[in-house]
PDB file of C-alpha atoms in Angstrom:
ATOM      1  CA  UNK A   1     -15.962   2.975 -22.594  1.00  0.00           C
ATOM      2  CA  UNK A   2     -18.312   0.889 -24.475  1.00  0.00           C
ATOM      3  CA  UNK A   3     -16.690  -2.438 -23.272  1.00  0.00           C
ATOM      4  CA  UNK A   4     -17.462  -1.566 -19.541  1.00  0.00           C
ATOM      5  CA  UNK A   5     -20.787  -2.427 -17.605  1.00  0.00           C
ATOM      6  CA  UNK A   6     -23.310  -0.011 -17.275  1.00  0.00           C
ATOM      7  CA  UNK A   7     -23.124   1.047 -13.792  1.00  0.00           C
ATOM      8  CA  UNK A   8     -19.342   2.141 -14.469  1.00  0.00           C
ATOM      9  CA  UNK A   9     -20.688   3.990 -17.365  1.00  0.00           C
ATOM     10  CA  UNK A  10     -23.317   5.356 -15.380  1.00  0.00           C
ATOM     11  CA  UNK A  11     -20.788   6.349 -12.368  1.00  0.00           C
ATOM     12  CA  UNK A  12     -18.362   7.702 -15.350  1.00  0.00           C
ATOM     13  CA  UNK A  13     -20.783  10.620 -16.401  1.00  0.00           C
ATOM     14  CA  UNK A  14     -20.664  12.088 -12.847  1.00  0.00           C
ATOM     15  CA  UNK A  15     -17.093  12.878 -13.427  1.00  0.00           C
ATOM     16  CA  UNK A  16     -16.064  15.834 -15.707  1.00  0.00           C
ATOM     17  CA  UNK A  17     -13.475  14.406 -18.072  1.00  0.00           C
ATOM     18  CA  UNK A  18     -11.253  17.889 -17.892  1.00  0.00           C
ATOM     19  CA  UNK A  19     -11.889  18.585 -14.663  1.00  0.00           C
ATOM     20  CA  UNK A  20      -8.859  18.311 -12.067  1.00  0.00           C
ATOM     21  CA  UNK A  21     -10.872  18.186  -8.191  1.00  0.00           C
ATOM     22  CA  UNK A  22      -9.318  19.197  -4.926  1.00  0.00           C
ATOM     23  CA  UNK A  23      -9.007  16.032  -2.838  1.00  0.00           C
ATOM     24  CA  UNK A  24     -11.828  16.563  -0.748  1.00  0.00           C
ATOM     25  CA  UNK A  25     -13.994  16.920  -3.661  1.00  0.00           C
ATOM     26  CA  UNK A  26     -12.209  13.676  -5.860  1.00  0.00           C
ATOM     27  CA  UNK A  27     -12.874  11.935  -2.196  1.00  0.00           C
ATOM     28  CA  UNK A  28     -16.414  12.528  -2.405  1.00  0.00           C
ATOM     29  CA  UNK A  29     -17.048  11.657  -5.768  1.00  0.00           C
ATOM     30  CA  UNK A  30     -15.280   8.482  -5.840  1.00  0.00           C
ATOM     31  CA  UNK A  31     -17.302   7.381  -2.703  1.00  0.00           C
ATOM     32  CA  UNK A  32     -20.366   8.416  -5.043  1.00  0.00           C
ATOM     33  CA  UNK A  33     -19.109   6.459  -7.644  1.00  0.00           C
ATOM     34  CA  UNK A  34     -18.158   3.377  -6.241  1.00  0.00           C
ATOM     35  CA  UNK A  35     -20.199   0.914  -8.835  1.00  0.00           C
ATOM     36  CA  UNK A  36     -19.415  -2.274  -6.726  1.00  0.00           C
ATOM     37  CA  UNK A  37     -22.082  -3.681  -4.347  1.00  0.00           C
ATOM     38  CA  UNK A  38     -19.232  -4.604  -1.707  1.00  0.00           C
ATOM     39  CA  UNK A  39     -17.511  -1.822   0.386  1.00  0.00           C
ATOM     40  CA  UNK A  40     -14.848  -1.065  -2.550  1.00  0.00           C
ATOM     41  CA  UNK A  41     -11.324   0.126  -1.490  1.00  0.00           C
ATOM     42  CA  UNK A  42     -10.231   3.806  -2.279  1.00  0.00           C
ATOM     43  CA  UNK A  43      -6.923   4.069  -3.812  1.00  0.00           C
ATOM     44  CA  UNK A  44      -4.677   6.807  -4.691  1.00  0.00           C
ATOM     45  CA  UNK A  45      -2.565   6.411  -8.258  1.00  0.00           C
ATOM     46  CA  UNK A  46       0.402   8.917  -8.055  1.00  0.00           C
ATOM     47  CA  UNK A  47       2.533   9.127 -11.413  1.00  0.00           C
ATOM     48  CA  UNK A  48       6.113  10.679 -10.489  1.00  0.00           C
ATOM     49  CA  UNK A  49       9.065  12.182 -12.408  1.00  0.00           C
ATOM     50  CA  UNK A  50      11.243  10.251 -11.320  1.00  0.00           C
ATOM     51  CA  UNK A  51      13.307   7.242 -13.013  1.00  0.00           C
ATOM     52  CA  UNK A  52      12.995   4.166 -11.146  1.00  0.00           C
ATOM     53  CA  UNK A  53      16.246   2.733 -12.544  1.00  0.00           C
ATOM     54  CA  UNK A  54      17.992   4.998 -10.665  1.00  0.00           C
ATOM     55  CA  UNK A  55      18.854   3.562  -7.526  1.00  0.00           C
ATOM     56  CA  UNK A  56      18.266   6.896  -5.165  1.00  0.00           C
ATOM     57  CA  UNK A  57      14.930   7.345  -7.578  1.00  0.00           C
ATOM     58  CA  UNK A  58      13.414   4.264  -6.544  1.00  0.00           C
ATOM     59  CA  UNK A  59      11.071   5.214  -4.362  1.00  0.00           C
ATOM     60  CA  UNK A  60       9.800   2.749  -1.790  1.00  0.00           C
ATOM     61  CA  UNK A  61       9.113   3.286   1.913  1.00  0.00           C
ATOM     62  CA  UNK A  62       6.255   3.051   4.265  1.00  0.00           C
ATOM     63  CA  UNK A  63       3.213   5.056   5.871  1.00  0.00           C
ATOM     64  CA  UNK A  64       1.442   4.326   9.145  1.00  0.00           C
ATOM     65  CA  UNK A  65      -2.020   5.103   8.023  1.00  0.00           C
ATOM     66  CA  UNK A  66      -4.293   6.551  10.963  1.00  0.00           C
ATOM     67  CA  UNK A  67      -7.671   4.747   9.849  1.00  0.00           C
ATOM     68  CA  UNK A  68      -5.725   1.972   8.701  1.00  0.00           C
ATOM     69  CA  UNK A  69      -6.794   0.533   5.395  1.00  0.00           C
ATOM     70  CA  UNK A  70      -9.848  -1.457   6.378  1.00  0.00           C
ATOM     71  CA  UNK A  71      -8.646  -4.699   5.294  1.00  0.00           C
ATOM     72  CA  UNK A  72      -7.615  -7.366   8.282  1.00  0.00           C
ATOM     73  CA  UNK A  73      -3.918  -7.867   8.309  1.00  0.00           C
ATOM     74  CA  UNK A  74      -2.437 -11.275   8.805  1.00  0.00           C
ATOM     75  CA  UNK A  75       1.206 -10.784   9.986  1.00  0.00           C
ATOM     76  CA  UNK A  76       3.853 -13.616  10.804  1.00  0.00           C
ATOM     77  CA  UNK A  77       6.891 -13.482  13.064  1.00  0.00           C
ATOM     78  CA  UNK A  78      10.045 -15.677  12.106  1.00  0.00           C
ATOM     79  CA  UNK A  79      11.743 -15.044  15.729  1.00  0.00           C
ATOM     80  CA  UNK A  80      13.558 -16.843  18.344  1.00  0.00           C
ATOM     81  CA  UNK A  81      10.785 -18.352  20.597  1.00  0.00           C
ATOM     82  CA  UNK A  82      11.233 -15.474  23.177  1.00  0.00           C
ATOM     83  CA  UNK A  83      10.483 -12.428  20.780  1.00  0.00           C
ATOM     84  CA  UNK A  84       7.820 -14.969  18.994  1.00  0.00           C
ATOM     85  CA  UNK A  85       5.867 -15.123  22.083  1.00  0.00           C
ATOM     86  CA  UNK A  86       5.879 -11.273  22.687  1.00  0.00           C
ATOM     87  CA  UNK A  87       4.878 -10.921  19.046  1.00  0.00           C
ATOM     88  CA  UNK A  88       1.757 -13.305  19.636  1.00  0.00           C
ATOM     89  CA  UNK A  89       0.780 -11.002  22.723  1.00  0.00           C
ATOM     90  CA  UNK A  90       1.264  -7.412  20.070  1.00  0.00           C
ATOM     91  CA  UNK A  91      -1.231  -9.816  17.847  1.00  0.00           C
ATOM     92  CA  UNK A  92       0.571 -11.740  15.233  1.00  0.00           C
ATOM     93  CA  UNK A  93      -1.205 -14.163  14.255  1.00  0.00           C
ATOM     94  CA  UNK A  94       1.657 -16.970  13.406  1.00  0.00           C
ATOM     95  CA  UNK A  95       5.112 -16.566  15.351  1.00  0.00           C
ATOM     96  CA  UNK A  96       8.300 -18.798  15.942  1.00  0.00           C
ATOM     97  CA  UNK A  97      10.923 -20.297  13.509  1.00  0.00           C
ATOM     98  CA  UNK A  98       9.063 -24.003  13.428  1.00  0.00           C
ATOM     99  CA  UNK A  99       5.800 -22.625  12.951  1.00  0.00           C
ATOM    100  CA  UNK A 100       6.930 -20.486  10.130  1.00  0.00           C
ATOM    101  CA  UNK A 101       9.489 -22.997   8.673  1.00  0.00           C
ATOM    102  CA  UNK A 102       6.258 -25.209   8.232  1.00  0.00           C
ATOM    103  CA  UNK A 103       4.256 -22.973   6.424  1.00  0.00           C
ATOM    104  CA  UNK A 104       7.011 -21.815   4.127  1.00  0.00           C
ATOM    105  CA  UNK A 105       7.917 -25.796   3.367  1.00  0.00           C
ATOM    106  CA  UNK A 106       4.251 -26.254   2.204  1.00  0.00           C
ATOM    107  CA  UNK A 107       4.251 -23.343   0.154  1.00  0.00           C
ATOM    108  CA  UNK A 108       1.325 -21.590   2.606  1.00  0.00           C
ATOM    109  CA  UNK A 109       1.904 -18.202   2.738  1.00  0.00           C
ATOM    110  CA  UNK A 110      -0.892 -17.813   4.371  1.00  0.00           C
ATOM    111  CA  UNK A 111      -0.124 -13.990   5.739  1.00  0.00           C
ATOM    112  CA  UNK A 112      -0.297 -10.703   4.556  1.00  0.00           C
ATOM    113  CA  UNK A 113       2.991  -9.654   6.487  1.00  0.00           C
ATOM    114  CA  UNK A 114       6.141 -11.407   6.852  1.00  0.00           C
ATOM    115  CA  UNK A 115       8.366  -9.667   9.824  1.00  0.00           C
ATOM    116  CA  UNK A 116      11.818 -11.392  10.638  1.00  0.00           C
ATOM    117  CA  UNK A 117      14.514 -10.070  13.448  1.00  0.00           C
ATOM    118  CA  UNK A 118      18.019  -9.466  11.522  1.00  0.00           C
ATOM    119  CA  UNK A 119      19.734 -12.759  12.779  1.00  0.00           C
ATOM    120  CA  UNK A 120      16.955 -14.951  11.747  1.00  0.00           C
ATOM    121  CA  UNK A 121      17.054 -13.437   8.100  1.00  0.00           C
ATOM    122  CA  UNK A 122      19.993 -15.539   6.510  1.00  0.00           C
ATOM    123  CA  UNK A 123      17.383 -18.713   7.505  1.00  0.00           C
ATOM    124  CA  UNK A 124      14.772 -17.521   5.001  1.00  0.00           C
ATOM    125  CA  UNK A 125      17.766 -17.074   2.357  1.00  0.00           C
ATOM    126  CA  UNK A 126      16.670 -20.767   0.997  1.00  0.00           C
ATOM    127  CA  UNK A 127      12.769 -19.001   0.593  1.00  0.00           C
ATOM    128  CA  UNK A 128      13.410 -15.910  -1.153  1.00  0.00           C
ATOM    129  CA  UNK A 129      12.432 -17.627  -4.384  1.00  0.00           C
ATOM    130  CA  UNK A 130       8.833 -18.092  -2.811  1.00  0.00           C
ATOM    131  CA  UNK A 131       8.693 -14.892  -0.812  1.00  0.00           C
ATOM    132  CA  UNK A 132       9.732 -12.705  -3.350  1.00  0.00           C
ATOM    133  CA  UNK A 133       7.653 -12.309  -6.018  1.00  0.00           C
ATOM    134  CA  UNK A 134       4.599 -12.028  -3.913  1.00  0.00           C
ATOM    135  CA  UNK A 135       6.369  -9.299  -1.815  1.00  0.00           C
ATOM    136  CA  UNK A 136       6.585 -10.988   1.035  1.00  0.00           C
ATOM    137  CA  UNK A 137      10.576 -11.253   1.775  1.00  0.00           C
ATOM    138  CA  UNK A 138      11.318  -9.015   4.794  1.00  0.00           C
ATOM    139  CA  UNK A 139      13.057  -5.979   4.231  1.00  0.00           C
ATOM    140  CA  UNK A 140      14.395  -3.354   6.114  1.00  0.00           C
ATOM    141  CA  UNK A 141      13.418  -0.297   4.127  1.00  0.00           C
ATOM    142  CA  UNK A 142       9.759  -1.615   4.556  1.00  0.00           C
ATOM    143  CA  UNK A 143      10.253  -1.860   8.701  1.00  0.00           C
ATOM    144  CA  UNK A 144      10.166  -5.958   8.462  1.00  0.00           C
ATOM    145  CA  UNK A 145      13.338  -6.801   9.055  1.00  0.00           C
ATOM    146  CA  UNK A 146      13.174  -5.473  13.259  1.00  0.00           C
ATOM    147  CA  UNK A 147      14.329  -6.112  16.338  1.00  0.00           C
ATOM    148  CA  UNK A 148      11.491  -4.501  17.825  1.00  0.00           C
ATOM    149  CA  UNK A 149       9.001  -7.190  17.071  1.00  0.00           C
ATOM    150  CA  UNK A 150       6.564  -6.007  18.911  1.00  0.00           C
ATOM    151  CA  UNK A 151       6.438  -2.716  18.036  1.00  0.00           C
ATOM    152  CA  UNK A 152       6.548  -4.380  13.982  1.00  0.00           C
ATOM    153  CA  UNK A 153       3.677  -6.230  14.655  1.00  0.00           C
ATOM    154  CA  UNK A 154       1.847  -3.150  16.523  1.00  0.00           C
ATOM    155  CA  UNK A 155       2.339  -0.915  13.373  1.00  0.00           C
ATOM    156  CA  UNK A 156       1.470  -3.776  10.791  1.00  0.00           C
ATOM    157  CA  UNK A 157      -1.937  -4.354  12.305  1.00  0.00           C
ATOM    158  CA  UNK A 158      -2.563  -0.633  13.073  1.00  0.00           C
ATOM    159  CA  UNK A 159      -2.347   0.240   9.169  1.00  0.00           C
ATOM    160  CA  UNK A 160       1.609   0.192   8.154  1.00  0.00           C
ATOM    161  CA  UNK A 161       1.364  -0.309   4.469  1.00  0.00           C
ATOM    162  CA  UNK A 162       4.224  -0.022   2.078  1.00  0.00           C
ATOM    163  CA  UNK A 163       4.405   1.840  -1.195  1.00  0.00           C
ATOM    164  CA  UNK A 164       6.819   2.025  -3.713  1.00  0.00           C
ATOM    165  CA  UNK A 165       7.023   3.157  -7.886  1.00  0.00           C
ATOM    166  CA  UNK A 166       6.516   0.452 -10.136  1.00  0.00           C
ATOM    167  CA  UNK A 167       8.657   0.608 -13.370  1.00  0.00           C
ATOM    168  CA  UNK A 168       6.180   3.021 -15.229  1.00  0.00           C
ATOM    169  CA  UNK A 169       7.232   5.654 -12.230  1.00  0.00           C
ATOM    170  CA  UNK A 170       3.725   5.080 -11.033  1.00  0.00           C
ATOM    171  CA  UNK A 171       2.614   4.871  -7.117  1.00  0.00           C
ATOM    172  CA  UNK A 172      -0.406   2.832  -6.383  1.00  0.00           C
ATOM    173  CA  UNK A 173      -2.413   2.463  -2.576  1.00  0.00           C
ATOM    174  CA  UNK A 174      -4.960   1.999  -1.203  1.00  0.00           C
ATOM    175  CA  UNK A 175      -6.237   4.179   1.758  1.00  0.00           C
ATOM    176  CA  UNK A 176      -8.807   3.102   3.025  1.00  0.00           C
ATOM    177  CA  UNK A 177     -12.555   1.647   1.866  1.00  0.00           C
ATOM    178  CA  UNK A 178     -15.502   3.533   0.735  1.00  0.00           C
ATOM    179  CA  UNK A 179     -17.809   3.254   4.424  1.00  0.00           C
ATOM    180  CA  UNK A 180     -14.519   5.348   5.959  1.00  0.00           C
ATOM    181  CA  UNK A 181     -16.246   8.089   4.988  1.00  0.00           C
ATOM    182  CA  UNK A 182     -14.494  10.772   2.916  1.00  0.00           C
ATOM    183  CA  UNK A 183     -13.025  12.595   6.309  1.00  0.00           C
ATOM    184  CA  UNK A 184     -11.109   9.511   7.608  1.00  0.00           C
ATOM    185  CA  UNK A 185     -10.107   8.986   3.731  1.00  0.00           C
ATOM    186  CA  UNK A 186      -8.850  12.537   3.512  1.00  0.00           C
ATOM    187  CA  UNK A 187      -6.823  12.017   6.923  1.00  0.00           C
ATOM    188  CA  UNK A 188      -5.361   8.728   5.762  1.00  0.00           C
ATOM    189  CA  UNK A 189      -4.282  10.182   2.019  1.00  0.00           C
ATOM    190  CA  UNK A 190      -2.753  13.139   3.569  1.00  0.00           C
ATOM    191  CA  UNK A 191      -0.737  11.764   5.554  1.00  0.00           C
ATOM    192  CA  UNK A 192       0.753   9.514   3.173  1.00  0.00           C
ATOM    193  CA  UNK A 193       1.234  12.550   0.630  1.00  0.00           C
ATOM    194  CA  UNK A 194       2.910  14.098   3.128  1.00  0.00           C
ATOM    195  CA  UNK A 195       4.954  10.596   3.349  1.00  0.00           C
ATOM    196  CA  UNK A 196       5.534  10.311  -0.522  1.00  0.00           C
ATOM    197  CA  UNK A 197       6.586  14.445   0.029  1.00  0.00           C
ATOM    198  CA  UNK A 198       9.286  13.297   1.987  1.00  0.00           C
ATOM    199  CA  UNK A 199      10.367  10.712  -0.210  1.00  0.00           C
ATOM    200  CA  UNK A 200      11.780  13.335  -2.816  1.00  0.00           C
ATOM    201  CA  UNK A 201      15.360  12.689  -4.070  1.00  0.00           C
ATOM    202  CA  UNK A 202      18.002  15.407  -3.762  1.00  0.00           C
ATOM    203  CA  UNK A 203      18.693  14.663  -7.132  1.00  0.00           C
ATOM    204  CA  UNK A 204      15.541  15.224  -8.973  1.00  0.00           C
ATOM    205  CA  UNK A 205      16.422  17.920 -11.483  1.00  0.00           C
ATOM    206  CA  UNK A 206      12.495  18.100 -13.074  1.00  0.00           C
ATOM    207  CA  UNK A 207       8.960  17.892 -11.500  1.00  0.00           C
ATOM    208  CA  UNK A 208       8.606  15.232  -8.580  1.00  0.00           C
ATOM    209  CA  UNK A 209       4.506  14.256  -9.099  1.00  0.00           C
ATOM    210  CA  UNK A 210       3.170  14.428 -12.876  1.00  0.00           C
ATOM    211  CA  UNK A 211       0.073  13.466 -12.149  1.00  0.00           C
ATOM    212  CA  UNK A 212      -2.665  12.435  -9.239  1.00  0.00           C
ATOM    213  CA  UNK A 213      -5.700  10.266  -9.449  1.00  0.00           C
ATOM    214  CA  UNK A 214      -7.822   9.141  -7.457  1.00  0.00           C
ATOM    215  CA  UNK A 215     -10.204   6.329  -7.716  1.00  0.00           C
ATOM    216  CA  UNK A 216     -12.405   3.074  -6.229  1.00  0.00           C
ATOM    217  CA  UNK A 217     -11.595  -0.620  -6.847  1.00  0.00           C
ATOM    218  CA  UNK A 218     -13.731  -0.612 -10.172  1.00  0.00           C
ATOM    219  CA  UNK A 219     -14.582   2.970 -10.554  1.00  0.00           C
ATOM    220  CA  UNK A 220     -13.820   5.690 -13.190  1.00  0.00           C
ATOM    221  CA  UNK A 221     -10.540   7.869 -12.413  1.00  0.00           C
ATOM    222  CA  UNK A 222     -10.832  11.112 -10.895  1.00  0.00           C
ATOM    223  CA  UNK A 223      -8.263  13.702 -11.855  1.00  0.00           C
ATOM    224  CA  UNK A 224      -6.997  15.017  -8.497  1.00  0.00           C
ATOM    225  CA  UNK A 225      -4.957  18.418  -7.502  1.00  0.00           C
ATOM    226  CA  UNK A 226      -1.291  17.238  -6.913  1.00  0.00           C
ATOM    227  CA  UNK A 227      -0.525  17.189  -2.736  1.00  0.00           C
ATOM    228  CA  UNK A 228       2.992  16.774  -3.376  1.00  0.00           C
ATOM    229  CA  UNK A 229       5.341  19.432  -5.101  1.00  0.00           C
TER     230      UNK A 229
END
């Protein structure tokens, strides 16, 4: 504690270290907290039982917030010219297999979202080196990989996020930013416990969430009732 600044120390003593809030209350206090000057994001920190190295453990999938998360979302659409024109008209903001081919060649990813139909996927095969580790590389499971691309592009700039458990069996997100307000932020997180809820393996033999937390971009943790059983 001694190593961080002073208005994290200061937001720190607001929040009873044995304490475990209901989310409405954690909500509030974390917007109270928030030590940055900007309008901080909100995020929720889930640690689960599972074992990630177990392939129907893994838990990844995705959650159409309903305030979105506050941040602008920069999608691309690597699509025949047809479906690359509809997808400028949802809202992309880059669409069409030369426009994208261009950007991937000089190494700019500059998007947030990559969204690909299924025959147009073997032609970022030669990319996967670059799109991968950044978590850009389309993917079914995370509703990128569609035929639909308008309705792709729709959801990705209405607040689709994805979420999955890193290998610590830990679920970070962010749901929204502090000026929601803590109703929207309550509306947004439960609706993607209810998400993670549905996420539970059949195979699970212990507890499915160990933990909850929630917290701003550079605030203190707040220990949170678990939503999920």
């Amino acid at each position: 504690m001694e190593r961080r600044g002073k208005a994290y120390r200061k937001a720190a003593e607001k929040v009873e270290a044995d304490k475990i809030y209901n989310l409405h209350d954690a909500l509030m206090l974390a917007v109270e907290t928030n030590p940055a000057k900007f309008d901080a994001s909100v995020e929720v920190h889930v640690r689960l039982g599972v074992d990630p190295r177990q392939a129907d453990q893994n838990i990844r999938a995705t959650v159409v917030l309903p305030h979105g998360t506050g941040k602008t979302v920069r999608v691309a659409v690597f699509a025949p010219e047809a479906d690359a024109a509809k997808a400028k008209e949802a809202g992309a903001d880059v669409a069409g297999e030369e426009a994208i081919v261009k950007l991937l060649d000089k190494g700019a990813l500059d998007f947030d979202v990559l969204i690909a139909t299924p025959a147009y996927m073997p032609k970022l095969g030669k990319y996967a080196r670059q799109l991968g580790p950044k978590g850009l590389m389309p993917n079914p499971k995370s509703g990128t990989v569609a035929a639909d691309v308008v309705k792709a592009v729709s959801e990705a700039k209405a607040g689709k996020v994805e979420y999955r458990v890193d290998k610590q069996a830990i679920i970070h997100l962010g749901i929204g930013k502090v000026s929601f307000g803590v109703d929207k932020l309550e509306e947004n997180a439960k609706t993607f416990f209810a998400s993670l809820q549905s996420q539970k393996p059949s195979s699970l033999k212990g507890g499915y969430v160990k933990s909850t937390a929630i917290a701003t971009t550079m605030g203190p943790g707040i220990a949170t009732e678990n939503q999920v059983n």
